[in-house]
Amino acid sequence: MIGLPALEADLARQMSLIGFGGADWTRPRAHPRGHVYDVVIVGGGQSGLAAAFGLLRERVSNILIIDESPEGLEGPWESYARMITLRTPKTLNPIDFGVPALTYRAWWEAQHGAAGWDAVDKIARGDWMDYLRWYRRVLALPVRNDTRLTLIEPLGNGLHRLHLDGQEPLLARKVILATGIQGGGEWHTPAMIRDALPRSLYAHTSEAIDYAALAGKRIGILGGGASAFDNANHALALGVAEAHVFIRRKILPRINPIRFMERVGFTGRYPALSDAEKYAVMASFLGHNQPPTNDTFERAASWPGFDLHLGSPWNAVEQRNGQVRVITPQEHHDFDFVVLSTGLISDPGLRPELAQVAPHIARWADRFIPPASEANALIDAHPYLGPGFELTPRTPQDAAKLHGLFAFNYSALISLGLSASALSGLQTALPRLIRGVTDQLFLDDGEALIADLIAYDETEFLGQWPRQEAAA
C-alpha cells in the first residue's frame, strides 16, 4: 500500500515516458456563432471519459465532455445499477490504454495493498464509481456536468450545432455519443403494462425506484435477466416484504456467452466477421438472458420474502383496488408495485436528440437481408455502423448530414460487437473509435495538410561541406 499521492506521481512519470501531451495537430475552425470543438463527447461515464483520454493521447485536446448528471454521478453506478459487484472479471483492463498506473488494480492496491487485491472476488460497484471519479480527476478531463443534449443539428461544412437544455448551443466537428446502454434507443415497457397501469404502480429497472418507500409491501418483477435478481435483492434489503421474480422460461438462464467471447477473442476480433456471420452470432447472443452471478442469485434466494416463478409469463395485468393483479398461465398474484426487467430496444429513431438525422441513418435492415426464417426485428433496427463507430448513410445523399457522428453506445452491438457500454469490450473498442475519429479529422483537412507538407521549407539541417574551419 503506497497511497494515492505516490501512485499519482508514478502515473505522471509513466505518462511522460509514453510521450503524453504536446501540441495539437488539428487545424482550428472558426465560426461566427462561437468556439468550434474538434470533438464533443456526449456522456461522461466510463466510455466518455476513456474516449477523451484516448483523444488526448493522439494530441487532440480541443474537446469537451458533456453529461446531464451532477458531477460524480455519471453513468448507471449511482442510479439504476443495483448489483453489489460488477459482473465482469476483476482482471479486465478496459480504460487504461495500457498505462499500468492508471489501472483499477493499481488504484486499488495503492489504497489496500496487494493482499487486499488478492482477496477481491469481483469489483464492488461503489468502488468502480470511485475509480472513475479518480480517473477523471487525475487525468484532468474536461467535463461539463448538468448539461443535457436535446438535438443535433447538422450545419453542413462538417459542423454540427448541439442544442442544450437551458444553455447556449455548442459547435463541434465530431460528436461521439457515449450514451450508455439506453443511448441508442429506449428501455422497453410492454404495451400490456403501459396501457393497463398508471405510472404510480410500475417502474422499469432503469429508473429510480424508492424501494424504501415500499417497505412491507409485495412487489412483482417481470424478467429473468441479471437485473431482475439485482432488484429483488436490493428491494428486500431495503425492507420490501416480498419480491417475486417471474420468468417466461421453464428453467433459469445458465449460459453467459460473454464469458466465451472474452476467452476466444470475440470481443476484439468480432468486427472482422462478415455481415451474415455477425447476424447469426448476435441472434444467438440476444437469445440468451444474461444470468445473475451465482453470489447474486444465492443472496436474493436466501431472503424469506423471495420467490421465483418459472414458466410464468405475464398474460395480462390489471389494476384492482390500488394494486396490480398479474395473471399468468397458472394463477394470478396481487402486488403493491411491479418492476420491469424487460431490456431495451436499439433504434436511432427512438432518440429525440437524433430527430434531424435519424431518417438518414442506415439500419441493418437497409444493408443485410437474412433468410426469412432467421429474420430478427431487434437486430434489423440497429444502426449499421462503419469500422470506427461512425453512423453510415442510407443513401449517398444522406452522407453530409451524418459525417462526424459516432455511436459509441450499446446500439453498436450488432456492427461492432461487445464494445461501447460493455466493460468486456472497451479495451479493444476504444482504439478503434479513436482511430475512426482522428482519421476523419485528418482526412477532412487532408488537402490542406498535403499542400502544407509540399510547401514546407523549414530548415532543420545546418551542416556545411566543405566545413568552414577546414577551408580557412
JSON list of N, CA and C in Angstrom, two decimals, residues 204-271:
[
{"chain": "A", "resi": 204, "resn": "HIS", "atom": "N", "xyz": [-39.55, 0.69, -14.58]},
{"chain": "A", "resi": 204, "resn": "HIS", "atom": "CA", "xyz": [-38.52, -0.14, -15.23]},
{"chain": "A", "resi": 204, "resn": "HIS", "atom": "C", "xyz": [-37.29, -0.16, -14.33]},
{"chain": "A", "resi": 205, "resn": "THR", "atom": "N", "xyz": [-36.53, -1.25, -14.42]},
{"chain": "A", "resi": 205, "resn": "THR", "atom": "CA", "xyz": [-35.31, -1.33, -13.60]},
{"chain": "A", "resi": 205, "resn": "THR", "atom": "C", "xyz": [-34.33, -0.21, -13.91]},
{"chain": "A", "resi": 206, "resn": "SER", "atom": "N", "xyz": [-34.47, 0.45, -15.06]},
{"chain": "A", "resi": 206, "resn": "SER", "atom": "CA", "xyz": [-33.57, 1.54, -15.42]},
{"chain": "A", "resi": 206, "resn": "SER", "atom": "C", "xyz": [-33.91, 2.84, -14.71]},
{"chain": "A", "resi": 207, "resn": "GLU", "atom": "N", "xyz": [-35.01, 2.87, -13.99]},
{"chain": "A", "resi": 207, "resn": "GLU", "atom": "CA", "xyz": [-35.46, 4.11, -13.35]},
{"chain": "A", "resi": 207, "resn": "GLU", "atom": "C", "xyz": [-35.08, 4.16, -11.88]},
{"chain": "A", "resi": 208, "resn": "ALA", "atom": "N", "xyz": [-35.17, 5.34, -11.33]},
{"chain": "A", "resi": 208, "resn": "ALA", "atom": "CA", "xyz": [-35.02, 5.50, -9.88]},
{"chain": "A", "resi": 208, "resn": "ALA", "atom": "C", "xyz": [-36.27, 4.92, -9.21]},
{"chain": "A", "resi": 209, "resn": "ILE", "atom": "N", "xyz": [-36.06, 3.99, -8.29]},
{"chain": "A", "resi": 209, "resn": "ILE", "atom": "CA", "xyz": [-37.18, 3.36, -7.58]},
{"chain": "A", "resi": 209, "resn": "ILE", "atom": "C", "xyz": [-36.95, 3.51, -6.09]},
{"chain": "A", "resi": 210, "resn": "ASP", "atom": "N", "xyz": [-37.91, 4.08, -5.41]},
{"chain": "A", "resi": 210, "resn": "ASP", "atom": "CA", "xyz": [-37.80, 4.28, -3.96]},
{"chain": "A", "resi": 210, "resn": "ASP", "atom": "C", "xyz": [-38.25, 3.01, -3.25]},
{"chain": "A", "resi": 211, "resn": "TYR", "atom": "N", "xyz": [-37.35, 2.04, -3.20]},
{"chain": "A", "resi": 211, "resn": "TYR", "atom": "CA", "xyz": [-37.71, 0.76, -2.57]},
{"chain": "A", "resi": 211, "resn": "TYR", "atom": "C", "xyz": [-37.96, 0.93, -1.07]},
{"chain": "A", "resi": 212, "resn": "ALA", "atom": "N", "xyz": [-37.28, 1.88, -0.45]},
{"chain": "A", "resi": 212, "resn": "ALA", "atom": "CA", "xyz": [-37.51, 2.09, 0.99]},
{"chain": "A", "resi": 212, "resn": "ALA", "atom": "C", "xyz": [-38.97, 2.47, 1.26]},
{"chain": "A", "resi": 213, "resn": "ALA", "atom": "N", "xyz": [-39.58, 3.21, 0.32]},
{"chain": "A", "resi": 213, "resn": "ALA", "atom": "CA", "xyz": [-40.99, 3.59, 0.49]},
{"chain": "A", "resi": 213, "resn": "ALA", "atom": "C", "xyz": [-41.92, 2.40, 0.29]},
{"chain": "A", "resi": 214, "resn": "LEU", "atom": "N", "xyz": [-41.39, 1.31, -0.25]},
{"chain": "A", "resi": 214, "resn": "LEU", "atom": "CA", "xyz": [-42.18, 0.10, -0.44]},
{"chain": "A", "resi": 214, "resn": "LEU", "atom": "C", "xyz": [-41.96, -0.92, 0.67]},
{"chain": "A", "resi": 215, "resn": "ALA", "atom": "N", "xyz": [-41.32, -0.50, 1.75]},
{"chain": "A", "resi": 215, "resn": "ALA", "atom": "CA", "xyz": [-41.08, -1.40, 2.88]},
{"chain": "A", "resi": 215, "resn": "ALA", "atom": "C", "xyz": [-42.39, -2.02, 3.35]},
{"chain": "A", "resi": 216, "resn": "GLY", "atom": "N", "xyz": [-42.36, -3.34, 3.55]},
{"chain": "A", "resi": 216, "resn": "GLY", "atom": "CA", "xyz": [-43.54, -4.06, 3.99]},
{"chain": "A", "resi": 216, "resn": "GLY", "atom": "C", "xyz": [-44.51, -4.41, 2.87]},
{"chain": "A", "resi": 217, "resn": "LYS", "atom": "N", "xyz": [-44.23, -4.01, 1.64]},
{"chain": "A", "resi": 217, "resn": "LYS", "atom": "CA", "xyz": [-45.11, -4.25, 0.51]},
{"chain": "A", "resi": 217, "resn": "LYS", "atom": "C", "xyz": [-44.67, -5.49, -0.28]},
{"chain": "A", "resi": 218, "resn": "ARG", "atom": "N", "xyz": [-45.54, -5.91, -1.20]},
{"chain": "A", "resi": 218, "resn": "ARG", "atom": "CA", "xyz": [-45.25, -7.02, -2.10]},
{"chain": "A", "resi": 218, "resn": "ARG", "atom": "C", "xyz": [-45.00, -6.46, -3.50]},
{"chain": "A", "resi": 219, "resn": "ILE", "atom": "N", "xyz": [-43.92, -6.89, -4.14]},
{"chain": "A", "resi": 219, "resn": "ILE", "atom": "CA", "xyz": [-43.64, -6.43, -5.49]},
{"chain": "A", "resi": 219, "resn": "ILE", "atom": "C", "xyz": [-43.46, -7.64, -6.41]},
{"chain": "A", "resi": 220, "resn": "GLY", "atom": "N", "xyz": [-43.82, -7.45, -7.67]},
{"chain": "A", "resi": 220, "resn": "GLY", "atom": "CA", "xyz": [-43.59, -8.45, -8.70]},
{"chain": "A", "resi": 220, "resn": "GLY", "atom": "C", "xyz": [-42.58, -7.92, -9.70]},
{"chain": "A", "resi": 221, "resn": "ILE", "atom": "N", "xyz": [-41.67, -8.77, -10.15]},
{"chain": "A", "resi": 221, "resn": "ILE", "atom": "CA", "xyz": [-40.62, -8.37, -11.09]},
{"chain": "A", "resi": 221, "resn": "ILE", "atom": "C", "xyz": [-40.73, -9.25, -12.33]},
{"chain": "A", "resi": 222, "resn": "LEU", "atom": "N", "xyz": [-40.89, -8.61, -13.48]},
{"chain": "A", "resi": 222, "resn": "LEU", "atom": "CA", "xyz": [-41.02, -9.33, -14.74]},
{"chain": "A", "resi": 222, "resn": "LEU", "atom": "C", "xyz": [-39.67, -9.40, -15.44]},
{"chain": "A", "resi": 223, "resn": "GLY", "atom": "N", "xyz": [-39.18, -10.62, -15.69]},
{"chain": "A", "resi": 223, "resn": "GLY", "atom": "CA", "xyz": [-37.93, -10.80, -16.43]},
{"chain": "A", "resi": 223, "resn": "GLY", "atom": "C", "xyz": [-36.95, -11.65, -15.66]},
{"chain": "A", "resi": 224, "resn": "GLY", "atom": "N", "xyz": [-36.16, -12.42, -16.42]},
{"chain": "A", "resi": 224, "resn": "GLY", "atom": "CA", "xyz": [-35.26, -13.36, -15.76]},
{"chain": "A", "resi": 224, "resn": "GLY", "atom": "C", "xyz": [-33.80, -13.05, -15.91]},
{"chain": "A", "resi": 225, "resn": "GLY", "atom": "N", "xyz": [-33.47, -11.85, -16.38]},
{"chain": "A", "resi": 225, "resn": "GLY", "atom": "CA", "xyz": [-32.07, -11.48, -16.52]},
{"chain": "A", "resi": 225, "resn": "GLY", "atom": "C", "xyz": [-31.45, -11.08, -15.20]},
{"chain": "A", "resi": 226, "resn": "ALA", "atom": "N", "xyz": [-30.17, -10.72, -15.28]},
{"chain": "A", "resi": 226, "resn": "ALA", "atom": "CA", "xyz": [-29.42, -10.41, -14.06]},
{"chain": "A", "resi": 226, "resn": "ALA", "atom": "C", "xyz": [-30.03, -9.25, -13.29]},
{"chain": "A", "resi": 227, "resn": "SER", "atom": "N", "xyz": [-30.56, -8.23, -14.00]},
{"chain": "A", "resi": 227, "resn": "SER", "atom": "CA", "xyz": [-31.07, -7.06, -13.28]},
{"chain": "A", "resi": 227, "resn": "SER", "atom": "C", "xyz": [-32.31, -7.39, -12.46]},
{"chain": "A", "resi": 228, "resn": "ALA", "atom": "N", "xyz": [-33.07, -8.42, -12.85]},
{"chain": "A", "resi": 228, "resn": "ALA", "atom": "CA", "xyz": [-34.24, -8.82, -12.05]},
{"chain": "A", "resi": 228, "resn": "ALA", "atom": "C", "xyz": [-33.81, -9.27, -10.66]},
{"chain": "A", "resi": 229, "resn": "PHE", "atom": "N", "xyz": [-32.75, -10.06, -10.61]},
{"chain": "A", "resi": 229, "resn": "PHE", "atom": "CA", "xyz": [-32.27, -10.54, -9.31]},
{"chain": "A", "resi": 229, "resn": "PHE", "atom": "C", "xyz": [-31.56, -9.44, -8.54]},
{"chain": "A", "resi": 230, "resn": "ASP", "atom": "N", "xyz": [-30.87, -8.55, -9.24]},
{"chain": "A", "resi": 230, "resn": "ASP", "atom": "CA", "xyz": [-30.27, -7.39, -8.57]},
{"chain": "A", "resi": 230, "resn": "ASP", "atom": "C", "xyz": [-31.33, -6.58, -7.86]},
{"chain": "A", "resi": 231, "resn": "ASN", "atom": "N", "xyz": [-32.45, -6.34, -8.55]},
{"chain": "A", "resi": 231, "resn": "ASN", "atom": "CA", "xyz": [-33.51, -5.52, -7.97]},
{"chain": "A", "resi": 231, "resn": "ASN", "atom": "C", "xyz": [-34.24, -6.24, -6.87]},
{"chain": "A", "resi": 232, "resn": "ALA", "atom": "N", "xyz": [-34.45, -7.54, -7.01]},
{"chain": "A", "resi": 232, "resn": "ALA", "atom": "CA", "xyz": [-35.09, -8.29, -5.93]},
{"chain": "A", "resi": 232, "resn": "ALA", "atom": "C", "xyz": [-34.26, -8.21, -4.66]},
{"chain": "A", "resi": 233, "resn": "ASN", "atom": "N", "xyz": [-32.96, -8.44, -4.79]},
{"chain": "A", "resi": 233, "resn": "ASN", "atom": "CA", "xyz": [-32.09, -8.40, -3.61]},
{"chain": "A", "resi": 233, "resn": "ASN", "atom": "C", "xyz": [-32.06, -7.00, -3.00]},
{"chain": "A", "resi": 234, "resn": "HIS", "atom": "N", "xyz": [-31.95, -5.98, -3.86]},
{"chain": "A", "resi": 234, "resn": "HIS", "atom": "CA", "xyz": [-31.88, -4.60, -3.38]},
{"chain": "A", "resi": 234, "resn": "HIS", "atom": "C", "xyz": [-33.18, -4.23, -2.64]},
{"chain": "A", "resi": 235, "resn": "ALA", "atom": "N", "xyz": [-34.31, -4.62, -3.22]},
{"chain": "A", "resi": 235, "resn": "ALA", "atom": "CA", "xyz": [-35.60, -4.29, -2.61]},
{"chain": "A", "resi": 235, "resn": "ALA", "atom": "C", "xyz": [-35.77, -4.97, -1.26]},
{"chain": "A", "resi": 236, "resn": "LEU", "atom": "N", "xyz": [-35.44, -6.24, -1.19]},
{"chain": "A", "resi": 236, "resn": "LEU", "atom": "CA", "xyz": [-35.59, -6.98, 0.06]},
{"chain": "A", "resi": 236, "resn": "LEU", "atom": "C", "xyz": [-34.65, -6.44, 1.14]},
{"chain": "A", "resi": 237, "resn": "ALA", "atom": "N", "xyz": [-33.46, -6.00, 0.72]},
{"chain": "A", "resi": 237, "resn": "ALA", "atom": "CA", "xyz": [-32.52, -5.43, 1.68]},
{"chain": "A", "resi": 237, "resn": "ALA", "atom": "C", "xyz": [-33.04, -4.12, 2.27]},
{"chain": "A", "resi": 238, "resn": "LEU", "atom": "N", "xyz": [-33.92, -3.43, 1.52]},
{"chain": "A", "resi": 238, "resn": "LEU", "atom": "CA", "xyz": [-34.47, -2.15, 1.99]},
{"chain": "A", "resi": 238, "resn": "LEU", "atom": "C", "xyz": [-35.84, -2.32, 2.65]},
{"chain": "A", "resi": 239, "resn": "GLY", "atom": "N", "xyz": [-36.22, -3.55, 2.93]},
{"chain": "A", "resi": 239, "resn": "GLY", "atom": "CA", "xyz": [-37.42, -3.77, 3.73]},
{"chain": "A", "resi": 239, "resn": "GLY", "atom": "C", "xyz": [-38.66, -4.19, 2.98]},
{"chain": "A", "resi": 240, "resn": "VAL", "atom": "N", "xyz": [-38.58, -4.37, 1.66]},
{"chain": "A", "resi": 240, "resn": "VAL", "atom": "CA", "xyz": [-39.74, -4.89, 0.94]},
{"chain": "A", "resi": 240, "resn": "VAL", "atom": "C", "xyz": [-40.05, -6.28, 1.50]},
{"chain": "A", "resi": 241, "resn": "ALA", "atom": "N", "xyz": [-41.32, -6.55, 1.72]},
{"chain": "A", "resi": 241, "resn": "ALA", "atom": "CA", "xyz": [-41.70, -7.81, 2.38]},
{"chain": "A", "resi": 241, "resn": "ALA", "atom": "C", "xyz": [-41.54, -9.01, 1.47]},
{"chain": "A", "resi": 242, "resn": "GLU", "atom": "N", "xyz": [-41.98, -8.88, 0.22]},
{"chain": "A", "resi": 242, "resn": "GLU", "atom": "CA", "xyz": [-41.90, -9.99, -0.72]},
{"chain": "A", "resi": 242, "resn": "GLU", "atom": "C", "xyz": [-41.51, -9.46, -2.09]},
{"chain": "A", "resi": 243, "resn": "ALA", "atom": "N", "xyz": [-40.62, -10.19, -2.76]},
{"chain": "A", "resi": 243, "resn": "ALA", "atom": "CA", "xyz": [-40.22, -9.87, -4.14]},
{"chain": "A", "resi": 243, "resn": "ALA", "atom": "C", "xyz": [-40.33, -11.16, -4.95]},
{"chain": "A", "resi": 244, "resn": "HIS", "atom": "N", "xyz": [-41.23, -11.14, -5.92]},
{"chain": "A", "resi": 244, "resn": "HIS", "atom": "CA", "xyz": [-41.49, -12.31, -6.75]},
{"chain": "A", "resi": 244, "resn": "HIS", "atom": "C", "xyz": [-40.94, -12.06, -8.15]},
{"chain": "A", "resi": 245, "resn": "VAL", "atom": "N", "xyz": [-40.07, -12.92, -8.63]},
{"chain": "A", "resi": 245, "resn": "VAL", "atom": "CA", "xyz": [-39.49, -12.81, -9.97]},
{"chain": "A", "resi": 245, "resn": "VAL", "atom": "C", "xyz": [-40.20, -13.81, -10.88]},
{"chain": "A", "resi": 246, "resn": "PHE", "atom": "N", "xyz": [-40.67, -13.31, -12.03]},
{"chain": "A", "resi": 246, "resn": "PHE", "atom": "CA", "xyz": [-41.39, -14.14, -12.99]},
{"chain": "A", "resi": 246, "resn": "PHE", "atom": "C", "xyz": [-40.57, -14.30, -14.27]},
{"chain": "A", "resi": 247, "resn": "ILE", "atom": "N", "xyz": [-40.38, -15.54, -14.69]},
{"chain": "A", "resi": 247, "resn": "ILE", "atom": "CA", "xyz": [-39.57, -15.84, -15.86]},
{"chain": "A", "resi": 247, "resn": "ILE", "atom": "C", "xyz": [-40.41, -16.65, -16.84]},
{"chain": "A", "resi": 248, "resn": "ARG", "atom": "N", "xyz": [-40.34, -16.24, -18.11]},
{"chain": "A", "resi": 248, "resn": "ARG", "atom": "CA", "xyz": [-41.07, -16.96, -19.15]},
{"chain": "A", "resi": 248, "resn": "ARG", "atom": "C", "xyz": [-40.54, -18.37, -19.34]},
{"chain": "A", "resi": 249, "resn": "ARG", "atom": "N", "xyz": [-39.22, -18.52, -19.30]},
{"chain": "A", "resi": 249, "resn": "ARG", "atom": "CA", "xyz": [-38.62, -19.83, -19.50]},
{"chain": "A", "resi": 249, "resn": "ARG", "atom": "C", "xyz": [-38.92, -20.76, -18.31]},
{"chain": "A", "resi": 250, "resn": "LYS", "atom": "N", "xyz": [-38.87, -22.05, -18.61]},
{"chain": "A", "resi": 250, "resn": "LYS", "atom": "CA", "xyz": [-39.15, -23.03, -17.56]},
{"chain": "A", "resi": 250, "resn": "LYS", "atom": "C", "xyz": [-37.90, -23.36, -16.73]},
{"chain": "A", "resi": 251, "resn": "ILE", "atom": "N", "xyz": [-36.74, -22.93, -17.21]},
{"chain": "A", "resi": 251, "resn": "ILE", "atom": "CA", "xyz": [-35.51, -23.11, -16.44]},
{"chain": "A", "resi": 251, "resn": "ILE", "atom": "C", "xyz": [-34.77, -21.78, -16.40]},
{"chain": "A", "resi": 252, "resn": "LEU", "atom": "N", "xyz": [-33.98, -21.59, -15.38]},
{"chain": "A", "resi": 252, "resn": "LEU", "atom": "CA", "xyz": [-33.20, -20.35, -15.25]},
{"chain": "A", "resi": 252, "resn": "LEU", "atom": "C", "xyz": [-32.14, -20.28, -16.35]},
{"chain": "A", "resi": 253, "resn": "PRO", "atom": "N", "xyz": [-31.84, -19.07, -16.86]},
{"chain": "A", "resi": 253, "resn": "PRO", "atom": "CA", "xyz": [-30.73, -18.94, -17.79]},
{"chain": "A", "resi": 253, "resn": "PRO", "atom": "C", "xyz": [-29.43, -19.33, -17.10]},
{"chain": "A", "resi": 254, "resn": "ARG", "atom": "N", "xyz": [-28.64, -20.14, -17.76]},
{"chain": "A", "resi": 254, "resn": "ARG", "atom": "CA", "xyz": [-27.41, -20.63, -17.14]},
{"chain": "A", "resi": 254, "resn": "ARG", "atom": "C", "xyz": [-26.15, -20.29, -17.93]},
{"chain": "A", "resi": 255, "resn": "ILE", "atom": "N", "xyz": [-26.32, -19.94, -19.19]},
{"chain": "A", "resi": 255, "resn": "ILE", "atom": "CA", "xyz": [-25.18, -19.70, -20.07]},
{"chain": "A", "resi": 255, "resn": "ILE", "atom": "C", "xyz": [-24.97, -18.20, -20.23]},
{"chain": "A", "resi": 256, "resn": "ASN", "atom": "N", "xyz": [-23.75, -17.76, -20.03]},
{"chain": "A", "resi": 256, "resn": "ASN", "atom": "CA", "xyz": [-23.39, -16.36, -20.29]},
{"chain": "A", "resi": 256, "resn": "ASN", "atom": "C", "xyz": [-22.39, -16.34, -21.43]},
{"chain": "A", "resi": 257, "resn": "PRO", "atom": "N", "xyz": [-22.84, -16.08, -22.65]},
{"chain": "A", "resi": 257, "resn": "PRO", "atom": "CA", "xyz": [-21.93, -16.15, -23.80]},
{"chain": "A", "resi": 257, "resn": "PRO", "atom": "C", "xyz": [-20.80, -15.13, -23.75]},
{"chain": "A", "resi": 258, "resn": "ILE", "atom": "N", "xyz": [-20.95, -14.10, -22.92]},
{"chain": "A", "resi": 258, "resn": "ILE", "atom": "CA", "xyz": [-19.88, -13.11, -22.81]},
{"chain": "A", "resi": 258, "resn": "ILE", "atom": "C", "xyz": [-18.59, -13.76, -22.31]},
{"chain": "A", "resi": 259, "resn": "ARG", "atom": "N", "xyz": [-18.71, -14.73, -21.40]},
{"chain": "A", "resi": 259, "resn": "ARG", "atom": "CA", "xyz": [-17.51, -15.39, -20.89]},
{"chain": "A", "resi": 259, "resn": "ARG", "atom": "C", "xyz": [-16.75, -16.09, -22.03]},
{"chain": "A", "resi": 260, "resn": "PHE", "atom": "N", "xyz": [-17.48, -16.74, -22.94]},
{"chain": "A", "resi": 260, "resn": "PHE", "atom": "CA", "xyz": [-16.83, -17.38, -24.08]},
{"chain": "A", "resi": 260, "resn": "PHE", "atom": "C", "xyz": [-16.21, -16.33, -25.00]},
{"chain": "A", "resi": 261, "resn": "MET", "atom": "N", "xyz": [-16.92, -15.25, -25.23]},
{"chain": "A", "resi": 261, "resn": "MET", "atom": "CA", "xyz": [-16.43, -14.20, -26.13]},
{"chain": "A", "resi": 261, "resn": "MET", "atom": "C", "xyz": [-15.14, -13.58, -25.59]},
{"chain": "A", "resi": 262, "resn": "GLU", "atom": "N", "xyz": [-15.07, -13.41, -24.27]},
{"chain": "A", "resi": 262, "resn": "GLU", "atom": "CA", "xyz": [-13.85, -12.89, -23.67]},
{"chain": "A", "resi": 262, "resn": "GLU", "atom": "C", "xyz": [-12.68, -13.85, -23.86]},
{"chain": "A", "resi": 263, "resn": "ARG", "atom": "N", "xyz": [-12.97, -15.14, -23.80]},
{"chain": "A", "resi": 263, "resn": "ARG", "atom": "CA", "xyz": [-11.92, -16.14, -23.76]},
{"chain": "A", "resi": 263, "resn": "ARG", "atom": "C", "xyz": [-11.28, -16.38, -25.13]},
{"chain": "A", "resi": 264, "resn": "VAL", "atom": "N", "xyz": [-12.06, -16.26, -26.20]},
{"chain": "A", "resi": 264, "resn": "VAL", "atom": "CA", "xyz": [-11.54, -16.65, -27.51]},
{"chain": "A", "resi": 264, "resn": "VAL", "atom": "C", "xyz": [-11.36, -15.45, -28.45]},
{"chain": "A", "resi": 265, "resn": "GLY", "atom": "N", "xyz": [-11.42, -14.25, -27.93]},
{"chain": "A", "resi": 265, "resn": "GLY", "atom": "CA", "xyz": [-11.11, -13.09, -28.75]},
{"chain": "A", "resi": 265, "resn": "GLY", "atom": "C", "xyz": [-12.27, -12.47, -29.51]},
{"chain": "A", "resi": 266, "resn": "PHE", "atom": "N", "xyz": [-13.50, -12.92, -29.25]},
{"chain": "A", "resi": 266, "resn": "PHE", "atom": "CA", "xyz": [-14.64, -12.33, -29.94]},
{"chain": "A", "resi": 266, "resn": "PHE", "atom": "C", "xyz": [-14.75, -10.83, -29.66]},
{"chain": "A", "resi": 267, "resn": "THR", "atom": "N", "xyz": [-14.38, -10.42, -28.46]},
{"chain": "A", "resi": 267, "resn": "THR", "atom": "CA", "xyz": [-14.56, -9.01, -28.12]},
{"chain": "A", "resi": 267, "resn": "THR", "atom": "C", "xyz": [-13.71, -8.12, -29.01]},
{"chain": "A", "resi": 268, "resn": "GLY", "atom": "N", "xyz": [-12.54, -8.57, -29.40]},
{"chain": "A", "resi": 268, "resn": "GLY", "atom": "CA", "xyz": [-11.67, -7.76, -30.23]},
{"chain": "A", "resi": 268, "resn": "GLY", "atom": "C", "xyz": [-11.77, -8.04, -31.72]},
{"chain": "A", "resi": 269, "resn": "ARG", "atom": "N", "xyz": [-12.05, -9.28, -32.09]},
{"chain": "A", "resi": 269, "resn": "ARG", "atom": "CA", "xyz": [-11.99, -9.68, -33.49]},
{"chain": "A", "resi": 269, "resn": "ARG", "atom": "C", "xyz": [-13.36, -9.73, -34.17]},
{"chain": "A", "resi": 270, "resn": "TYR", "atom": "N", "xyz": [-14.41, -9.57, -33.42]},
{"chain": "A", "resi": 270, "resn": "TYR", "atom": "CA", "xyz": [-15.77, -9.65, -33.98]},
{"chain": "A", "resi": 270, "resn": "TYR", "atom": "C", "xyz": [-15.95, -8.77, -35.21]},
{"chain": "A", "resi": 271, "resn": "PRO", "atom": "N", "xyz": [-15.42, -7.53, -35.24]},
{"chain": "A", "resi": 271, "resn": "PRO", "atom": "CA", "xyz": [-15.67, -6.69, -36.41]},
{"chain": "A", "resi": 271, "resn": "PRO", "atom": "C", "xyz": [-15.15, -7.28, -37.73]}
]
